[in-house]
Coordinates of C-alpha atoms and ligand atoms in Angstrom, one line a residue:
Chain A
M1 CA -45.5 66.4 -7.6
E2 CA -45.3 63.8 -10.4
N3 CA -41.8 64.7 -11.1
K4 CA -40.7 64.0 -7.5
D5 CA -42.2 60.5 -7.5
T6 CA -40.3 59.5 -10.7
R7 CA -37.1 60.7 -9.1
K8 CA -37.6 58.7 -6.0
E9 CA -38.1 55.6 -8.1
L10 CA -34.9 56.3 -10.0
V11 CA -32.9 56.4 -6.8
V12 CA -33.9 52.8 -6.1
S13 CA -33.6 51.3 -9.5
A14 CA -31.0 53.0 -11.5
L15 CA -27.3 53.1 -10.8
E16 CA -25.0 55.7 -12.4
N17 CA -21.8 54.0 -11.6
G18 CA -21.2 50.7 -9.7
T19 CA -22.0 47.1 -9.7
V20 CA -25.2 45.1 -9.7
I21 CA -25.1 41.5 -8.5
D22 CA -28.2 39.8 -9.9
H23 CA -29.7 36.3 -9.7
I24 CA -28.5 35.6 -6.2
P25 CA -30.5 32.8 -4.5
P26 CA -32.7 34.8 -2.0
K27 CA -31.4 32.9 1.0
S28 CA -27.8 33.8 0.1
V29 CA -28.1 37.5 -0.1
L30 CA -26.9 38.2 3.4
Q31 CA -24.0 35.8 3.0
V32 CA -23.0 37.6 -0.1
F33 CA -23.1 40.8 1.8
K34 CA -20.8 39.3 4.4
I35 CA -18.4 37.7 2.0
L36 CA -17.9 41.0 0.1
D37 CA -17.8 43.0 3.4
L38 CA -20.4 45.4 2.1
E39 CA -21.2 46.7 5.6
K40 CA -18.0 48.7 5.3
H41 CA -18.8 50.2 1.9
M42 CA -19.1 54.0 2.5
D43 CA -21.5 54.6 -0.4
Q44 CA -25.1 53.5 -1.1
V45 CA -25.8 49.7 -1.0
L46 CA -29.3 48.5 -1.9
F47 CA -30.6 45.0 -1.8
G48 CA -33.7 43.1 -2.6
I49 CA -34.8 39.6 -1.5
N50 CA -37.6 37.5 -3.1
L51 CA -37.8 39.6 -6.3
E52 CA -39.5 37.9 -9.2
S53 CA -37.2 36.1 -11.7
R54 CA -38.0 34.2 -14.8
R55 CA -34.9 32.1 -14.3
L56 CA -35.0 31.3 -10.6
G57 CA -38.6 32.0 -9.6
K58 CA -37.5 34.2 -6.7
K59 CA -34.1 35.9 -6.6
G60 CA -32.0 38.3 -4.6
L61 CA -30.2 41.4 -6.0
I62 CA -27.6 43.8 -4.6
K63 CA -26.7 47.2 -6.0
I64 CA -23.5 48.8 -4.9
K65 CA -22.8 52.4 -5.8
N66 CA -19.3 53.4 -6.9
K67 CA -17.9 50.0 -6.3
F68 CA -16.0 47.8 -8.8
F69 CA -14.8 44.4 -7.9
K70 CA -11.7 42.5 -8.9
I71 CA -12.4 39.1 -10.4
D72 CA -11.0 37.2 -7.5
E73 CA -13.0 39.2 -5.1
I74 CA -16.3 38.6 -6.8
N75 CA -15.7 34.9 -7.5
K76 CA -15.6 34.3 -3.7
I77 CA -19.4 34.5 -3.8
A78 CA -19.8 31.7 -6.3
L79 CA -19.8 29.1 -3.5
V80 CA -23.0 30.6 -2.0
A81 CA -24.4 32.1 -5.1
P82 CA -23.4 30.0 -8.1
T83 CA -26.2 31.5 -10.2
A84 CA -25.1 35.1 -9.6
T85 CA -24.6 37.5 -12.5
L86 CA -22.3 40.5 -12.2
I87 CA -23.3 43.6 -14.0
V88 CA -20.9 46.6 -14.2
I89 CA -22.4 50.0 -14.8
K90 CA -20.7 53.2 -15.9
D91 CA -22.7 56.4 -16.7
F92 CA -26.0 54.4 -16.5
N93 CA -24.8 52.0 -19.2
I94 CA -24.1 48.3 -18.7
I95 CA -20.5 47.8 -19.8
E96 CA -19.9 44.3 -18.6
K97 CA -22.1 41.3 -17.7
K98 CA -20.8 37.9 -16.6
Q99 CA -21.4 34.8 -14.6
V100 CA -19.4 34.3 -11.4
E101 CA -17.1 31.3 -11.3
I102 CA -15.8 29.1 -8.4
P103 CA -12.2 30.0 -7.8
D104 CA -9.4 27.4 -7.7
T105 CA -8.4 28.3 -4.2
V106 CA -11.0 29.2 -1.6
E107 CA -9.7 31.2 1.3
N108 CA -11.4 31.9 4.6
I109 CA -15.0 31.4 3.3
V110 CA -15.7 27.8 4.1
K111 CA -15.3 25.8 7.3
C112 CA -13.3 22.5 7.1
F113 CA -15.8 19.7 8.0
N114 CA -13.1 17.7 9.8
P115 CA -13.6 18.6 13.5
N116 CA -10.0 17.5 14.3
C117 CA -8.6 20.0 11.7
V118 CA -6.3 22.6 13.1
T119 CA -8.4 25.4 11.5
N120 CA -11.3 24.4 13.7
N121 CA -9.3 24.6 16.9
E122 CA -6.9 27.5 16.5
A123 CA -7.5 31.0 15.0
I124 CA -6.3 30.1 11.5
P125 CA -8.0 31.2 8.2
T126 CA -9.1 28.2 6.2
K127 CA -7.7 27.5 2.7
F128 CA -8.9 24.9 0.2
T129 CA -8.1 23.8 -3.3
L130 CA -11.0 23.1 -5.6
I131 CA -10.4 19.5 -6.8
D132 CA -13.8 18.8 -8.4
K133 CA -15.7 21.7 -9.9
G134 CA -18.8 19.6 -10.9
E135 CA -19.3 18.0 -7.5
L136 CA -17.8 20.9 -5.6
K137 CA -15.0 19.1 -3.7
L138 CA -12.6 21.2 -1.6
L139 CA -9.3 19.8 -0.4
C140 CA -8.2 21.3 2.9
H141 CA -4.7 22.8 2.6
Y142 CA -4.0 21.8 6.3
C143 CA -5.6 18.5 7.2
E144 CA -5.7 17.2 3.6
K145 CA -9.3 16.0 4.0
T146 CA -12.0 16.8 1.4
T147 CA -15.1 18.9 2.2
A148 CA -17.8 18.1 -0.3
K149 CA -20.9 20.1 -1.3
D150 CA -23.2 18.5 1.3
N151 CA -20.8 19.3 4.2
I152 CA -20.1 22.9 3.3
K153 CA -20.6 25.4 6.0
F154 CA -19.7 29.0 5.7
L155 CA -17.6 30.8 8.3
Chain B
M1 CA 16.1 19.7 0.8
K2 CA 18.1 22.3 2.8
N3 CA 15.9 24.4 5.0
R4 CA 12.7 22.7 3.8
S5 CA 10.0 21.3 6.0
L6 CA 8.7 17.7 5.7
V7 CA 5.0 17.7 6.6
S8 CA 3.5 15.3 4.1
I9 CA 5.2 12.5 2.2
N10 CA 4.2 14.3 -1.0
D11 CA 6.4 17.3 -0.1
F12 CA 9.5 15.4 -1.3
S13 CA 10.0 13.9 -4.8
K14 CA 11.0 10.3 -5.5
E15 CA 14.6 11.4 -6.1
E16 CA 14.6 13.2 -2.8
Y17 CA 13.5 10.2 -0.8
I18 CA 16.1 8.1 -2.5
K19 CA 18.7 10.6 -1.5
I20 CA 17.5 10.4 2.2
L21 CA 17.7 6.6 2.0
D22 CA 21.2 6.7 0.6
I23 CA 22.4 9.1 3.4
A24 CA 20.6 6.8 6.0
E25 CA 22.8 3.9 4.7
E26 CA 25.9 5.9 5.5
F27 CA 24.6 6.5 9.1
E28 CA 23.8 2.8 9.5
K29 CA 27.5 2.1 8.9
Q30 CA 28.6 5.0 11.1
P31 CA 25.7 6.3 13.3
K32 CA 28.0 8.4 15.6
Q33 CA 29.3 11.4 13.7
K34 CA 29.8 14.8 15.4
I35 CA 28.2 16.7 12.5
L36 CA 25.4 18.5 14.5
D37 CA 27.4 19.7 17.4
S38 CA 26.6 23.3 16.8
Y39 CA 22.8 22.6 16.3
V40 CA 19.8 22.6 18.5
V41 CA 16.8 20.5 17.6
A42 CA 13.5 21.1 19.4
T43 CA 11.2 18.1 19.9
L44 CA 7.7 19.4 20.6
F45 CA 5.4 16.5 21.6
F46 CA 1.9 18.1 22.1
E47 CA 0.8 14.5 22.6
P48 CA 3.0 11.8 24.0
S49 CA 4.6 9.3 21.7
T50 CA 7.6 7.9 23.6
R51 CA 8.8 5.7 20.8
T52 CA 8.9 8.4 18.1
R53 CA 10.4 11.0 20.4
L54 CA 13.2 8.7 21.6
S55 CA 14.0 7.7 18.1
F56 CA 14.4 11.4 17.1
E57 CA 16.3 12.3 20.3
S58 CA 18.7 9.4 19.9
A59 CA 19.3 10.4 16.3
V60 CA 20.2 13.9 17.3
N61 CA 22.3 12.9 20.3
Q62 CA 24.4 10.4 18.3
L63 CA 25.2 13.2 15.9
G64 CA 26.4 15.5 18.7
G65 CA 23.4 17.9 18.5
S66 CA 21.4 19.2 21.5
V67 CA 17.7 18.6 22.1
I68 CA 15.2 20.9 23.8
G69 CA 11.5 20.6 24.0
F70 CA 8.7 18.8 25.9
S71 CA 7.2 15.3 25.8
D72 CA 3.6 16.1 26.7
A73 CA 1.6 19.3 26.3
S74 CA 0.4 19.3 30.0
S75 CA 3.8 20.3 31.2
S76 CA 4.2 23.3 28.9
S77 CA 2.8 26.7 28.2
V78 CA 0.4 25.1 25.8
K79 CA -1.7 24.1 28.8
K80 CA -1.9 27.7 29.8
G81 CA -3.8 28.4 26.5
E82 CA -0.9 29.7 24.4
S83 CA -1.7 29.5 20.7
L84 CA 0.1 27.0 18.5
K85 CA 1.5 29.9 16.5
D86 CA 3.0 31.6 19.5
T87 CA 4.6 28.3 20.8
I88 CA 6.1 27.6 17.4
K89 CA 7.4 31.2 16.9
T90 CA 9.0 31.2 20.4
V91 CA 10.6 27.8 20.0
A92 CA 11.9 28.7 16.5
N93 CA 13.9 31.5 18.2
Y94 CA 15.8 28.9 20.2
S95 CA 16.4 26.1 17.7
D96 CA 17.6 25.2 14.2
L97 CA 14.9 22.7 13.5
I98 CA 11.6 21.7 15.1
V99 CA 10.3 18.1 15.2
M100 CA 6.6 18.2 16.3
R101 CA 3.8 15.8 17.0
H102 CA 0.4 17.2 17.6
P103 CA -3.1 15.6 17.9
L104 CA -4.7 18.0 15.4
E105 CA -4.6 17.3 11.7
G106 CA -2.9 20.1 9.7
S107 CA -1.0 21.4 12.7
A108 CA 2.4 20.7 11.2
R109 CA 1.5 22.4 7.9
F110 CA 0.4 25.4 9.8
A111 CA 3.6 25.4 11.9
S112 CA 5.7 25.2 8.8
E113 CA 4.0 28.4 7.6
V114 CA 4.6 30.4 10.7
S115 CA 8.0 29.1 11.7
N116 CA 11.3 30.5 10.4
V117 CA 13.1 27.2 11.0
P118 CA 12.1 24.0 9.1
I119 CA 9.5 21.6 10.6
I120 CA 9.5 17.8 10.6
N121 CA 6.1 16.4 11.1
A122 CA 6.3 13.5 13.6
G123 CA 2.6 12.8 13.3
D124 CA -0.4 15.2 13.0
G125 CA -3.5 13.4 14.3
A126 CA -4.7 10.9 11.7
N127 CA -3.1 12.8 8.9
Q128 CA 0.6 12.2 8.1
H129 CA 3.7 10.7 9.7
P130 CA 6.2 10.9 6.9
T131 CA 9.3 9.7 8.8
Q132 CA 7.5 6.4 9.5
C133 CA 7.0 6.1 5.7
L134 CA 10.7 6.8 5.0
L135 CA 11.9 4.2 7.5
D136 CA 9.5 1.7 5.9
L137 CA 10.9 2.4 2.5
Y138 CA 14.4 2.1 3.9
S139 CA 13.5 -1.3 5.4
I140 CA 11.9 -2.6 2.2
R141 CA 14.9 -1.5 0.1
K142 CA 17.4 -2.9 2.6
T143 CA 15.8 -6.3 2.8
Q144 CA 14.9 -6.6 -0.9
G145 CA 17.8 -4.7 -2.4
K146 CA 15.4 -2.6 -4.4
L147 CA 12.0 -0.8 -4.4
D148 CA 10.9 -1.7 -7.8
D149 CA 9.0 -4.8 -9.0
L150 CA 8.0 -6.0 -5.6
H151 CA 4.8 -7.6 -4.4
I152 CA 3.8 -5.9 -1.2
A153 CA 0.9 -6.9 1.1
F154 CA -0.7 -4.6 3.6
V155 CA -2.7 -6.4 6.3
G156 CA -5.2 -5.2 9.0
D157 CA -6.9 -1.8 9.2
L158 CA -6.4 -0.3 5.8
K159 CA -9.2 2.2 6.1
Y160 CA -7.9 4.3 9.0
G161 CA -4.2 3.4 9.1
R162 CA -2.4 6.6 8.0
T163 CA 0.9 4.6 7.8
V164 CA -0.6 2.3 5.2
H165 CA -2.0 5.3 3.2
S166 CA 1.3 7.1 3.0
N167 CA 3.3 4.0 2.3
V168 CA 1.0 3.1 -0.6
I169 CA 1.2 6.6 -2.0
A170 CA 5.0 6.6 -1.7
L171 CA 5.3 3.2 -3.3
T172 CA 3.3 4.1 -6.3
N173 CA 6.5 5.9 -7.4
F174 CA 8.0 2.5 -7.8
N175 CA 6.8 -0.4 -10.0
C176 CA 5.1 -2.4 -7.2
T177 CA 2.1 -4.7 -7.1
F178 CA -0.1 -4.2 -4.1
H179 CA -2.0 -6.9 -2.1
F180 CA -4.6 -5.6 0.4
V181 CA -5.8 -7.9 3.2
S182 CA -8.5 -6.6 5.5
P183 CA -12.0 -7.1 6.8
T184 CA -14.6 -5.7 4.4
E185 CA -15.3 -2.9 6.9
L186 CA -11.7 -1.7 6.8
K187 CA -10.9 -1.8 3.1
L188 CA -8.4 0.8 1.6
P189 CA -10.3 4.0 0.8
S190 CA -10.9 4.7 -2.9
A191 CA -9.0 8.0 -2.6
V192 CA -5.8 6.0 -1.9
K193 CA -6.6 3.4 -4.6
R194 CA -6.9 6.2 -7.1
H195 CA -3.1 6.9 -6.7
I196 CA -2.4 3.3 -7.7
K197 CA -4.8 3.5 -10.7
D198 CA -3.2 6.9 -11.8
K199 CA 0.1 5.1 -12.1
N200 CA -1.4 2.1 -13.9
L201 CA -0.2 -0.3 -11.2
K202 CA -2.0 -3.5 -10.1
Y203 CA -3.7 -4.2 -6.8
Y204 CA -5.6 -7.1 -5.4
Q205 CA -7.9 -7.3 -2.4
Y206 CA -8.4 -10.2 0.0
T207 CA -10.1 -11.0 3.2
D208 CA -8.0 -14.1 3.9
L209 CA -4.5 -13.6 5.2
S210 CA -3.1 -17.1 4.3
E211 CA -4.0 -16.6 0.7
V212 CA -1.5 -13.8 0.1
I213 CA 1.5 -15.2 2.0
P214 CA 3.0 -17.4 -0.8
T215 CA 3.1 -14.6 -3.4
V216 CA 4.5 -11.6 -1.6
D217 CA 8.0 -10.2 -0.8
I218 CA 6.8 -7.9 2.0
L219 CA 4.1 -8.6 4.5
Y220 CA 3.2 -5.3 6.3
M221 CA 1.1 -6.0 9.3
T222 CA -1.0 -3.4 11.2
R223 CA -3.3 -3.3 14.2
I224 CA -7.0 -3.6 14.1
Q225 CA -8.7 -1.5 16.7
R226 CA -12.0 -2.4 18.3
E227 CA -13.2 1.2 18.3
R228 CA -13.2 1.2 14.5
F229 CA -16.2 -1.0 14.4
S230 CA -19.7 0.4 14.8
D231 CA -20.9 -3.1 15.8
P232 CA -18.8 -4.8 18.4
M233 CA -20.0 -8.2 17.0
D234 CA -18.2 -7.4 13.7
Y235 CA -15.0 -6.9 15.6
E236 CA -15.4 -10.2 17.5
K237 CA -15.9 -11.9 14.2
V238 CA -12.7 -10.7 12.5
K239 CA -10.3 -10.0 15.4
N240 CA -8.5 -13.3 15.2
S241 CA -8.4 -13.6 11.4
Y242 CA -5.5 -11.3 10.9
I243 CA -3.0 -12.7 13.3
L244 CA 0.2 -14.1 11.9
N245 CA 1.9 -17.1 13.4
K246 CA 4.9 -19.2 12.6
E247 CA 3.0 -22.0 10.9
M248 CA 1.3 -19.6 8.4
L249 CA 4.8 -18.7 7.1
N250 CA 5.4 -22.2 5.8
G251 CA 5.7 -22.0 2.0
C252 CA 6.4 -18.3 1.9
K253 CA 9.0 -16.9 -0.5
D254 CA 12.6 -17.1 0.7
N255 CA 13.1 -13.4 0.7
L256 CA 9.8 -12.5 2.5
K257 CA 10.1 -10.0 5.4
V258 CA 7.4 -9.2 7.9
L259 CA 7.1 -5.5 8.8
H260 CA 5.0 -3.7 11.5
P261 CA 5.1 -0.1 12.6
L262 CA 4.9 -1.1 16.3
P263 CA 3.6 -1.2 18.9
R264 CA 1.9 -4.5 18.2
V265 CA -0.9 -5.9 20.3
N266 CA -1.4 -9.5 19.2
E267 CA -1.4 -9.4 15.4
I268 CA 2.0 -11.0 15.2
N269 CA 2.4 -14.1 17.4
E270 CA 5.6 -14.1 19.4
D271 CA 6.6 -17.4 17.8
V272 CA 7.4 -15.3 14.7
D273 CA 9.9 -13.1 16.5
D274 CA 12.9 -15.4 16.1
M275 CA 12.2 -16.4 12.5
K276 CA 14.4 -14.9 9.7
E277 CA 11.3 -13.4 8.2
A278 CA 10.7 -11.1 11.3
Y279 CA 12.1 -7.7 10.6
Y280 CA 10.0 -5.4 12.8
F281 CA 12.6 -4.7 15.5
Q282 CA 15.3 -3.9 13.0
Q283 CA 12.7 -1.8 11.2
A284 CA 12.3 0.4 14.3
L285 CA 16.1 0.8 14.6
N286 CA 16.3 1.9 11.0
G287 CA 14.1 4.8 12.1
V288 CA 17.1 6.3 13.8
Y289 CA 19.3 6.3 10.7
V290 CA 16.5 7.6 8.5
R291 CA 15.8 10.5 11.0
Q292 CA 19.5 11.2 11.2
A293 CA 19.6 11.4 7.4
L294 CA 16.6 13.6 7.1
M295 CA 17.8 16.1 9.8
A296 CA 21.3 16.2 8.3
A297 CA 19.8 16.9 4.8
I298 CA 17.4 19.6 6.1
L299 CA 20.2 21.3 8.1
G300 CA 22.4 21.1 5.1
V301 CA 25.3 19.2 6.7
K302 CA 24.9 16.2 4.3
Ligands
ZN401 ZN1 -9.0 20.8 7.4

């Protein structure tokens, strides 16, 4: 009996091979899910919201079994989860741990705030260049207007 | 420049715009040359702009090329809900070059990415209108004999005027001093001023038009629109302060020329029209030569 319980807990907490995304702001967990298209992942995906964190108070976390991300792919989540940490696990060991970083070009994640922009009126994926990392200013590749932190809305 | 699109004034380098201006000078001397007789240019005006369309069409016709297209989206398949992508791809099958005007910002950039023929942006909403900018540079160079070391004043709506923004950005490639005259509500945006600062050029700001007249070589007038003011009283207060008349030009420099992108409403009094300083009608005509030069360069015939 005792043995079975321990095993059950292991399934939830430990990952043999895969990726853990830790320190996600709790409100952003579902957005991260969407950006990384995790619904389509064919293996186990576990997530937690409002877990306790020394750093953030409350945090979110996602564990993805047998999935390893390319750097460009994972950096897409930096806009919604700038605090996120990526942990890569192989054979139950942490082999890599790093902070996500906002990429220099942001494609099809953010909506252009200019209502008269062609991307808000035709079926066109958005594309921005990061022009200010500190203040998070994104220059629209199409209408050439800047979408700043306070105006950011996700697609 | 062969086969390249011109969407934004920043797409071409300083050397490239000088090349266009040089070719335009040749066309001014000889505007009728049958060099485009095997070419088809499409003019797609998703919003009407008779002036710009006629200038392009006249430019093509004088070079012996043919024009296809529409002058207003309501008479085309666009109204039936066709996507911009499909319209552009279809028209690209029938033409060698597409000139387009569209009310949405970024539409021309998008078109240049889906089209297999080059695109010339003839205005995308409030964003860019690079051929206006080229014809203004041409007019400045033509009247002053140079683009460097000039004092240039921009007057009127400097906040929303896209023409002013692209002209200022293009002119920062030359050693110019800028004088900005506008109501406080319509000052030049800091994003545009940053281009001037980046090049270590000087600029001055004024609210009084008469103050700037004695010092400048070019007086570039623009329209102030009522709808730009959140409080109609603010518009009433300033609407007559930026109108140029004959008397105000007393004491101006001998080489001063007055430019205006047209159409004007009342910001230049008609008594200025016959003065040697008035250059705005010639400026519009220069648009034909500049557009001929641009199309010839993009099609690789010059
Ligand atoms: Zn945009």
